PDB file of C-alpha atoms in Angstrom:
ATOM      1  CA  MET A  17     115.778  52.529  77.523  1.00 72.00           C
ATOM      2  CA  ASP A  18     112.065  51.993  77.051  1.00 84.00           C
ATOM      3  CA  LEU A  19     110.217  49.165  75.335  1.00 84.00           C
ATOM      4  CA  SER A  20     110.134  50.773  71.884  1.00 81.00           C
ATOM      5  CA  ASP A  21     113.927  51.209  71.938  1.00 85.00           C
ATOM      6  CA  GLN A  22     114.378  47.582  72.957  1.00 86.00           C
ATOM      7  CA  LEU A  23     112.124  46.453  70.117  1.00 83.00           C
ATOM      8  CA  LYS A  24     114.096  48.577  67.641  1.00 85.00           C
ATOM      9  CA  ASN A  25     117.289  46.867  68.802  1.00 87.00           C
ATOM     10  CA  LEU A  26     115.758  43.416  68.432  1.00 87.00           C
ATOM     11  CA  PHE A  27     114.066  44.112  65.067  1.00 86.00           C
ATOM     12  CA  PRO A  28     116.029  46.838  63.255  1.00 84.00           C
ATOM     13  CA  ASP A  29     114.327  46.256  59.867  1.00 84.00           C
ATOM     14  CA  HIS A  30     110.768  46.571  61.215  1.00 78.00           C
ATOM     15  CA  THR A  31     108.788  49.742  60.535  1.00 78.00           C
ATOM     16  CA  PRO A  32     105.689  50.206  62.714  1.00 70.00           C
ATOM     17  CA  GLU A  33     102.349  50.546  60.934  1.00 76.00           C
ATOM     18  CA  LYS A  34      99.827  53.233  61.787  1.00 72.00           C
ATOM     19  CA  ASP A  35      96.968  52.043  63.986  1.00 62.00           C
ATOM     20  CA  THR A  36      93.683  52.693  62.189  1.00 57.00           C
ATOM     21  CA  THR A  37      91.445  51.442  65.007  1.00 54.00           C
ATOM     22  CA  GLU A  38      91.922  54.605  67.076  1.00 53.00           C
ATOM     23  CA  ASN A  39      89.616  56.676  64.882  1.00 50.00           C
ATOM     24  CA  LEU A  40      86.705  54.219  64.980  1.00 47.00           C
ATOM     25  CA  ASP A  41      83.943  55.126  67.396  1.00 48.00           C
ATOM     26  CA  ILE A  42      81.244  52.698  68.549  1.00 46.00           C
ATOM     27  CA  GLU A  43      78.419  55.204  68.427  1.00 46.00           C
ATOM     28  CA  ASP A  44      79.125  55.947  64.756  1.00 54.00           C
ATOM     29  CA  THR A  45      78.398  52.320  63.882  1.00 67.00           C
ATOM     30  CA  LEU A  46      74.912  52.249  65.435  1.00 74.00           C
ATOM     31  CA  TRP A  47      72.005  52.525  63.038  1.00 75.00           C
ATOM     32  CA  ILE A  48      69.639  55.352  63.991  1.00 79.00           C
ATOM     33  CA  GLN A  49      66.024  54.571  63.135  1.00 79.00           C
ATOM     34  CA  ASP A  50      63.111  56.897  62.413  1.00 80.00           C
ATOM     35  CA  ASP A  51      60.623  55.125  64.701  1.00 87.00           C
ATOM     36  CA  PRO A  52      60.899  55.854  68.442  1.00 89.00           C
ATOM     37  CA  LEU A  53      62.291  53.346  70.928  1.00 90.00           C
ATOM     38  CA  ILE A  54      59.740  52.318  73.554  1.00 91.00           C
ATOM     39  CA  CYS A  55      60.973  52.866  77.120  1.00 93.00           C
ATOM     40  CA  LYS A  56      58.610  51.300  79.654  1.00 93.00           C
ATOM     41  CA  TYR A  57      58.510  50.553  83.345  1.00 92.00           C
ATOM     42  CA  GLU A  58      57.361  47.287  84.914  1.00 92.00           C
ATOM     43  CA  LYS A  59      57.614  45.472  88.198  1.00 92.00           C
ATOM     44  CA  ARG A  60      58.632  41.831  88.159  1.00 91.00           C
ATOM     45  CA  LYS A  61      58.622  39.894  91.400  1.00 92.00           C
ATOM     46  CA  GLY A  62      58.217  43.204  93.243  1.00 92.00           C
ATOM     47  CA  LYS A  63      61.343  44.757  91.739  1.00 93.00           C
ATOM     48  CA  PRO A  64      61.293  47.664  89.259  1.00 93.00           C
ATOM     49  CA  ILE A  65      62.773  47.201  85.791  1.00 93.00           C
ATOM     50  CA  THR A  66      63.069  49.381  82.706  1.00 94.00           C
ATOM     51  CA  ILE A  67      62.464  47.783  79.314  1.00 94.00           C
ATOM     52  CA  ILE A  68      63.649  49.287  76.024  1.00 93.00           C
ATOM     53  CA  GLU A  69      62.248  47.787  72.840  1.00 92.00           C
ATOM     54  CA  GLY A  70      61.289  48.662  69.303  1.00 89.00           C
ATOM     55  CA  TYR A  71      64.750  48.711  67.672  1.00 87.00           C
ATOM     56  CA  THR A  72      64.572  47.606  64.045  1.00 85.00           C
ATOM     57  CA  GLY A  73      68.307  47.548  63.313  1.00 81.00           C
ATOM     58  CA  ALA A  74      70.816  44.741  63.684  1.00 85.00           C
ATOM     59  CA  THR A  75      70.764  42.668  66.860  1.00 86.00           C
ATOM     60  CA  SER A  76      74.486  43.242  67.403  1.00 87.00           C
ATOM     61  CA  ASP A  77      73.919  47.024  67.411  1.00 87.00           C
ATOM     62  CA  PHE A  78      71.171  46.653  69.998  1.00 87.00           C
ATOM     63  CA  LYS A  79      73.485  44.531  72.179  1.00 89.00           C
ATOM     64  CA  ILE A  80      76.166  47.235  71.972  1.00 90.00           C
ATOM     65  CA  LEU A  81      73.584  49.824  72.989  1.00 90.00           C
ATOM     66  CA  ALA A  82      72.526  47.621  75.928  1.00 90.00           C
ATOM     67  CA  LYS A  83      76.096  47.393  77.138  1.00 92.00           C
ATOM     68  CA  GLU A  84      76.598  51.160  76.864  1.00 92.00           C
ATOM     69  CA  ILE A  85      73.448  51.804  78.918  1.00 92.00           C
ATOM     70  CA  LYS A  86      74.446  49.304  81.614  1.00 93.00           C
ATOM     71  CA  VAL A  87      77.924  50.808  81.886  1.00 94.00           C
ATOM     72  CA  LEU A  88      76.514  54.354  81.990  1.00 92.00           C
ATOM     73  CA  LEU A  89      74.132  53.541  84.827  1.00 92.00           C
ATOM     74  CA  GLY A  90      76.353  51.048  86.631  1.00 93.00           C
ATOM     75  CA  VAL A  91      73.520  48.538  86.974  1.00 94.00           C
ATOM     76  CA  GLY A  92      72.760  45.047  85.795  1.00 93.00           C
ATOM     77  CA  GLY A  93      70.559  44.056  82.944  1.00 92.00           C
ATOM     78  CA  SER A  94      70.187  41.745  80.001  1.00 91.00           C
ATOM     79  CA  PHE A  95      69.273  41.512  76.343  1.00 90.00           C
ATOM     80  CA  LYS A  96      66.387  39.102  75.728  1.00 88.00           C
ATOM     81  CA  ASN A  97      63.705  38.708  73.061  1.00 87.00           C
ATOM     82  CA  GLU A  98      64.603  41.848  71.076  1.00 87.00           C
ATOM     83  CA  SER A  99      64.487  44.042  74.203  1.00 91.00           C
ATOM     84  CA  ILE A 100      66.914  45.492  76.733  1.00 92.00           C
ATOM     85  CA  ILE A 101      66.014  44.867  80.378  1.00 94.00           C
ATOM     86  CA  ILE A 102      67.668  47.193  82.922  1.00 94.00           C
ATOM     87  CA  GLN A 103      67.356  46.635  86.676  1.00 93.00           C
ATOM     88  CA  GLY A 104      65.719  49.650  88.319  1.00 93.00           C
ATOM     89  CA  ASP A 105      63.636  52.610  87.190  1.00 91.00           C
ATOM     90  CA  TYR A 106      66.033  54.696  85.081  1.00 91.00           C
ATOM     91  CA  ARG A 107      63.650  55.851  82.331  1.00 91.00           C
ATOM     92  CA  ASP A 108      64.605  59.528  82.518  1.00 92.00           C
ATOM     93  CA  ARG A 109      68.371  58.921  82.366  1.00 93.00           C
ATOM     94  CA  ILE A 110      68.038  56.291  79.629  1.00 92.00           C
ATOM     95  CA  MET A 111      65.783  58.502  77.531  1.00 92.00           C
ATOM     96  CA  SER A 112      68.169  61.471  77.788  1.00 93.00           C
ATOM     97  CA  PHE A 113      71.105  59.195  76.871  1.00 93.00           C
ATOM     98  CA  LEU A 114      69.259  57.849  73.833  1.00 91.00           C
ATOM     99  CA  LYS A 115      68.268  61.366  72.735  1.00 91.00           C
ATOM    100  CA  ASP A 116      71.923  62.434  72.943  1.00 91.00           C
ATOM    101  CA  LYS A 117      72.776  59.510  70.664  1.00 89.00           C
ATOM    102  CA  GLY A 118      70.150  60.645  68.147  1.00 88.00           C
ATOM    103  CA  PHE A 119      67.334  58.192  68.882  1.00 89.00           C
ATOM    104  CA  LYS A 120      63.700  59.166  69.344  1.00 90.00           C
ATOM    105  CA  THR A 121      62.131  57.757  72.489  1.00 90.00           C
ATOM    106  CA  LYS A 122      58.616  57.231  73.784  1.00 91.00           C
ATOM    107  CA  ARG A 123      57.784  56.830  77.475  1.00 90.00           C
ATOM    108  CA  VAL A 124      55.206  54.144  78.249  1.00 85.00           C
ATOM    109  CA  GLY A 125      53.708  53.175  81.627  1.00 76.00           C
ATOM    110  CA  GLY A 126      53.582  55.135  84.844  1.00 64.00           C
TER     111      GLY A 126
END
């Protein structure tokens, strides 16, 4: 007897509702802009970082995008002052990821 059978025994009048959250996808909710995102390389305190800026959509969408990039690369980073800061030089991988999502990118610096 599994959990669903036990629940049916406890609540015989209950009919389960369909879950509508399964069909929602995070990347469908991001706003794709016409202007390119700027992907630049800097060194701060001797350590390389990649900065992505130039997003004109909602801040919450940009934070979601930052999280997706950090999870994809398995590195640390932050979202500050309307820009995503990723630890390390990952411009090529980030730019290909953004192009797959439908964004235009522009490489700046180095």
